[in-house]
């Protein structure tokens, strides 16, 4: 019953989805200019957006409603940027768009034909991408003219931001690991595999007899860490072979693993210490904090500018 009610409501929003009547339905007004669904369809191409398709009519209507709302929001921003940059005399010239377009093509070392194909793979024609690029350049000009000059980064603001977002500035989980390693690359001969496994059996036997891990590592390990008793120091997940990390992350401090295979060979691991995540001191991450704070302030102030500009221009939504 609830699905039928939703379907009825969507039918009222999009009466028939057969083309003519629906496409001319008014979806909103921007600065006194009326926009219809056909305008949204055209605008979608400028944004590289594709009209959704679904397996059943009900799901398609739901997706279509969300699609039109997204296109409308982007269209409103585009129209506001065009009107405001023209009003204050900082609009983007055709020459500027062409220059940036050429820079992008050369940066990626693409011929004009290859560049057009790359744009097509992202849902753009060359003209629709120019349209999209012009809007992004207008936004950049607004940010440079009205947003960035108002941003200050006082020490108090940075410290407050750091305290509020400490979870972003953590020393990752690290473990201190020792290992005994015997090389056995993938694709080794059968004879090499047999030799390596016999050596590993002697190592396991020595550990089972109670010999110290460090002593056995010094005698048998083929890794440079052998001279330190197998100690590899402190490592994070990014610094370890994924197969080894999967094993070590489940071990207790002091525990010795069974034989573990990696792409390089065979290992026996010993977890000697685990350090949990902890916040880095402010001074150590000050530069990152400044960058993050600045980016968020630009975004926050731009959203505020856009909100005020909408009121100034006059935006009414019917979608």
Coordinates of C-alpha atoms in Angstrom, one line a residue:
X1 CA 0.0 0.0 0.0
X2 CA 2.8 2.4 0.9
X3 CA 4.5 1.7 -2.4
X4 CA 1.3 2.5 -4.2
X5 CA 1.0 5.8 -2.3
X6 CA 4.6 6.7 -3.3
X7 CA 4.0 5.8 -6.9
X8 CA 0.9 8.0 -6.9
X9 CA 2.9 10.9 -5.4
X10 CA 5.6 10.5 -8.0
X11 CA 3.0 10.3 -10.8
X12 CA 1.8 13.7 -9.6
X13 CA 5.3 15.1 -9.7
X14 CA 6.0 13.6 -13.1
X15 CA 2.6 13.2 -14.8
X16 CA 3.1 10.6 -17.5
X17 CA 6.9 10.8 -18.2
X18 CA 5.8 10.8 -21.9
X19 CA 7.8 13.6 -23.4
X20 CA 5.9 16.8 -24.4
X21 CA 3.9 17.6 -21.3
X22 CA 6.6 16.5 -18.9
X23 CA 9.4 18.3 -20.6
X24 CA 7.6 21.6 -20.5
X25 CA 6.7 21.4 -16.8
X26 CA 8.1 24.4 -14.9
X27 CA 10.8 23.3 -12.4
X28 CA 11.8 26.7 -11.1
X29 CA 12.6 30.4 -11.6
X30 CA 16.0 32.0 -11.4
X31 CA 16.2 35.8 -11.5
X32 CA 12.8 36.0 -13.1
X33 CA 13.8 33.4 -15.8
X34 CA 11.6 30.3 -16.0
X35 CA 13.2 26.9 -16.3
X36 CA 11.5 23.7 -17.4
X37 CA 12.3 20.0 -17.4
X38 CA 13.7 20.3 -20.9
X39 CA 16.2 22.9 -19.6
X40 CA 17.3 20.4 -17.0
X41 CA 17.7 17.7 -19.6
X42 CA 20.0 20.1 -21.6
X43 CA 21.9 21.2 -18.5
X44 CA 22.6 17.6 -17.5
X45 CA 24.8 17.3 -20.6
X46 CA 26.8 20.3 -19.5
X47 CA 27.5 18.5 -16.2
X48 CA 28.4 15.2 -17.7
X49 CA 25.3 13.6 -16.1
X50 CA 23.4 10.8 -17.7
X51 CA 19.6 10.3 -17.3
X52 CA 19.1 7.2 -15.1
X53 CA 17.5 4.0 -16.3
X54 CA 16.1 1.3 -14.1
X55 CA 14.6 -2.2 -14.5
X56 CA 11.1 -1.2 -13.4
X57 CA 9.0 2.0 -13.7
X58 CA 8.7 2.6 -9.9
X59 CA 12.5 2.5 -9.3
X60 CA 13.1 4.6 -12.4
X61 CA 10.8 7.4 -11.1
X62 CA 12.6 7.5 -7.8
X63 CA 16.0 7.7 -9.5
X64 CA 14.7 10.3 -12.0
X65 CA 13.4 12.6 -9.2
X66 CA 16.8 12.5 -7.5
X67 CA 18.5 13.1 -10.8
X68 CA 16.4 16.2 -11.6
X69 CA 17.0 17.6 -8.1
X70 CA 20.8 17.2 -8.5
X71 CA 20.7 18.9 -12.0
X72 CA 18.6 21.7 -10.6
X73 CA 21.0 22.4 -7.8
X74 CA 23.9 22.5 -10.2
X75 CA 22.0 24.7 -12.7
X76 CA 21.1 27.2 -9.9
X77 CA 24.7 27.5 -9.0
X78 CA 25.8 27.9 -12.6
X79 CA 23.2 30.6 -13.2
X80 CA 24.1 32.5 -10.0
X81 CA 27.8 32.4 -10.9
X82 CA 27.1 33.7 -14.4
X83 CA 24.9 36.5 -13.2
X84 CA 27.1 37.6 -10.3
X85 CA 30.4 37.5 -12.2
X86 CA 28.9 39.5 -15.0
X87 CA 27.3 42.0 -12.6
X88 CA 30.7 42.7 -10.9
X89 CA 32.8 42.6 -14.0
X90 CA 34.9 39.5 -13.4
X91 CA 33.3 37.1 -15.9
X92 CA 35.3 34.5 -17.7
X93 CA 36.3 35.3 -21.3
X94 CA 36.2 32.8 -24.2
X95 CA 40.0 33.2 -24.5
X96 CA 40.6 32.2 -20.9
X97 CA 38.5 29.0 -21.4
X98 CA 40.5 28.1 -24.5
X99 CA 43.8 28.6 -22.8
X100 CA 42.9 26.4 -19.8
X101 CA 41.5 23.8 -22.2
X102 CA 44.8 23.7 -24.1
X103 CA 46.8 23.5 -20.9
X104 CA 44.8 20.5 -19.8
X105 CA 45.3 18.8 -23.1
X106 CA 49.0 19.4 -23.2
X107 CA 49.5 18.4 -19.5
X108 CA 48.0 15.0 -20.3
X109 CA 49.9 14.8 -23.6
X110 CA 46.8 14.1 -25.7
X111 CA 46.1 15.0 -29.3
X112 CA 42.9 17.0 -30.0
X113 CA 41.2 13.7 -31.1
X114 CA 42.4 11.8 -28.0
X115 CA 41.3 14.6 -25.8
X116 CA 37.8 14.6 -27.3
X117 CA 37.6 10.8 -26.8
X118 CA 38.7 11.1 -23.2
X119 CA 36.0 13.7 -22.6
X120 CA 33.4 11.5 -24.2
X121 CA 34.3 8.7 -21.8
X122 CA 33.4 11.0 -19.0
X123 CA 30.0 12.0 -20.6
X124 CA 31.2 15.3 -22.1
X125 CA 31.3 16.7 -25.6
X126 CA 34.0 19.3 -26.2
X127 CA 31.4 22.1 -26.1
X128 CA 29.7 20.8 -23.0
X129 CA 33.1 20.5 -21.3
X130 CA 33.9 24.1 -22.2
X131 CA 30.6 25.0 -20.6
X132 CA 31.5 23.1 -17.4
X133 CA 35.0 24.5 -17.3
X134 CA 33.7 28.1 -17.6
X135 CA 31.5 27.5 -14.6
X136 CA 34.4 26.2 -12.5
X137 CA 36.5 29.2 -13.6
X138 CA 33.7 31.6 -12.5
X139 CA 33.6 29.8 -9.2
X140 CA 37.4 30.2 -8.8
X141 CA 37.1 33.9 -9.5
X142 CA 34.4 34.4 -6.9
X143 CA 36.5 32.5 -4.4
X144 CA 39.6 34.7 -5.2
X145 CA 37.6 37.9 -5.1
X146 CA 35.2 37.4 -2.1
X147 CA 36.2 34.4 -0.1
X148 CA 39.9 34.1 0.3
X149 CA 40.5 37.7 1.4
X150 CA 38.1 37.2 4.4
X151 CA 39.9 34.1 5.7
X152 CA 42.3 34.6 8.6
X153 CA 44.1 31.8 10.4
X154 CA 44.6 32.9 14.0
X155 CA 46.5 30.5 16.3
X156 CA 43.4 30.1 18.4
X157 CA 41.3 29.1 15.4
X158 CA 43.9 26.5 14.3
X159 CA 44.2 25.1 17.8
X160 CA 40.4 24.8 18.2
X161 CA 40.2 23.1 14.8
X162 CA 43.0 20.7 15.8
X163 CA 41.2 19.8 19.0
X164 CA 37.9 19.3 17.2
X165 CA 39.5 17.0 14.5
X166 CA 42.2 15.2 16.4
X167 CA 41.1 11.9 14.9
X168 CA 42.5 13.1 11.6
X169 CA 46.0 13.5 13.0
X170 CA 46.8 10.2 14.5
X171 CA 50.0 8.1 14.6
X172 CA 48.7 4.8 13.1
X173 CA 48.7 1.5 14.9
X174 CA 52.3 0.2 14.8
X175 CA 53.8 -3.0 15.9
X176 CA 57.4 -4.0 16.7
X177 CA 58.1 -7.3 14.9
X178 CA 60.9 -9.8 14.7
X179 CA 61.0 -12.4 12.0
X180 CA 62.9 -15.4 10.7
X181 CA 62.9 -15.4 6.9
X182 CA 63.9 -18.0 4.4
X183 CA 63.6 -16.9 0.7
X184 CA 61.3 -18.9 -1.6
X185 CA 60.1 -16.8 -4.5
X186 CA 57.0 -17.8 -6.4
X187 CA 57.9 -20.1 -9.2
X188 CA 60.8 -21.8 -7.4
X189 CA 61.8 -25.3 -8.4
X190 CA 60.5 -28.3 -6.6
X191 CA 64.0 -29.0 -5.3
X192 CA 64.3 -25.4 -4.0
X193 CA 60.9 -25.8 -2.2
X194 CA 62.0 -29.0 -0.5
X195 CA 65.3 -27.5 0.6
X196 CA 63.5 -24.4 2.0
X197 CA 60.9 -26.5 3.9
X198 CA 63.5 -28.7 5.4
X199 CA 65.3 -25.6 6.7
X200 CA 62.1 -24.2 8.1
X201 CA 61.4 -27.5 9.9
X202 CA 64.8 -27.3 11.6
X203 CA 64.0 -23.7 12.7
X204 CA 60.6 -24.6 14.1
X205 CA 62.2 -27.6 15.9
X206 CA 64.8 -25.3 17.5
X207 CA 62.1 -22.9 18.7
X208 CA 60.0 -25.8 20.1
X209 CA 63.1 -26.9 22.1
X210 CA 63.1 -23.5 23.8
X211 CA 65.9 -21.7 22.1
X212 CA 65.5 -18.0 22.1
X213 CA 63.9 -16.5 19.0
X214 CA 66.6 -13.9 18.6
X215 CA 69.3 -16.7 18.7
X216 CA 67.5 -18.8 16.1
X217 CA 66.9 -15.7 13.9
X218 CA 70.6 -14.8 14.0
X219 CA 71.6 -18.4 13.0
X220 CA 69.1 -19.1 10.2
X221 CA 67.3 -16.0 8.9
X222 CA 68.2 -14.8 5.4
X223 CA 67.0 -11.3 6.1
X224 CA 69.4 -8.4 6.9
X225 CA 67.6 -8.1 10.2
X226 CA 69.2 -11.4 11.3
X227 CA 72.2 -9.5 12.8
X228 CA 69.7 -7.8 15.1
X229 CA 68.0 -11.0 16.2
X230 CA 65.4 -10.6 13.5
X231 CA 64.1 -7.3 14.9
X232 CA 62.5 -5.2 12.1
X233 CA 61.6 -2.3 14.3
X234 CA 58.2 -0.6 14.4
X235 CA 56.0 -1.0 11.4
X236 CA 52.5 0.1 10.4
X237 CA 50.0 -1.7 8.1
X238 CA 51.2 0.3 5.1
X239 CA 54.8 -0.8 5.7
X240 CA 54.2 -4.5 5.9
X241 CA 53.3 -7.2 3.4
X242 CA 49.4 -7.5 3.7
X243 CA 49.7 -11.3 4.3
X244 CA 52.1 -10.7 7.2
X245 CA 50.0 -7.9 8.6
X246 CA 46.9 -10.0 8.6
X247 CA 48.7 -12.6 10.8
X248 CA 50.5 -10.1 13.1
X249 CA 47.5 -8.0 13.7
X250 CA 45.7 -11.0 15.4
X251 CA 48.7 -12.0 17.6
X252 CA 49.3 -11.2 21.2
X253 CA 52.5 -9.5 22.4
X254 CA 55.2 -12.2 22.9
X255 CA 53.4 -14.7 20.6
X256 CA 55.3 -16.6 17.8
X257 CA 53.4 -17.4 14.6
X258 CA 53.4 -20.6 12.6
X259 CA 55.1 -20.5 9.3
X260 CA 53.6 -17.8 7.0
X261 CA 54.0 -17.6 3.2
X262 CA 54.5 -14.3 1.4
X263 CA 55.4 -13.5 -2.2
X264 CA 59.1 -13.5 -1.1
X265 CA 59.3 -16.6 0.9
X266 CA 58.6 -18.2 4.3
X267 CA 58.4 -16.3 7.6
X268 CA 58.1 -17.0 11.3
X269 CA 56.9 -13.8 13.1
X270 CA 57.2 -12.7 16.7
X271 CA 55.2 -9.7 18.0
X272 CA 57.3 -7.9 20.6
X273 CA 55.3 -4.7 21.1
X274 CA 52.1 -3.0 20.0
X275 CA 51.6 0.8 20.0
X276 CA 48.0 2.0 19.6
X277 CA 46.8 5.0 17.7
X278 CA 47.6 8.3 19.4
X279 CA 47.2 12.0 18.3
X280 CA 50.3 13.7 16.9
X281 CA 51.2 16.9 18.8
X282 CA 49.9 20.1 17.2
X283 CA 53.3 21.5 16.2
X284 CA 54.0 18.2 14.3
X285 CA 50.9 18.6 12.2
X286 CA 50.5 22.4 12.1
X287 CA 51.0 22.6 8.3
X288 CA 48.3 19.9 7.7
X289 CA 46.0 21.6 10.2
X290 CA 46.4 24.9 8.4
X291 CA 45.7 23.3 5.0
X292 CA 42.6 21.5 6.2
X293 CA 41.2 24.5 8.1
X294 CA 41.8 26.7 5.0
X295 CA 40.0 24.3 2.6
X296 CA 37.0 23.9 4.9
X297 CA 36.8 27.7 5.5
X298 CA 36.8 28.3 1.8
X299 CA 34.0 25.8 1.3
X300 CA 32.0 27.1 4.2
X301 CA 32.2 30.7 3.2
X302 CA 31.5 29.9 -0.5
X303 CA 28.3 28.0 0.6
X304 CA 27.3 31.1 2.6
X305 CA 28.1 33.4 -0.4
X306 CA 26.0 31.2 -2.7
X307 CA 23.1 31.2 -0.2
X308 CA 23.1 35.0 0.0
X309 CA 23.5 35.3 -3.8
X310 CA 20.4 33.1 -4.3
X311 CA 18.4 35.5 -2.2
X312 CA 19.8 38.5 -4.1
X313 CA 19.0 37.0 -7.5
X314 CA 15.8 35.4 -6.5
X315 CA 15.4 31.6 -6.8
X316 CA 12.2 29.6 -6.6
X317 CA 12.2 25.8 -6.9
X318 CA 9.2 23.7 -7.9
X319 CA 11.0 20.4 -7.9

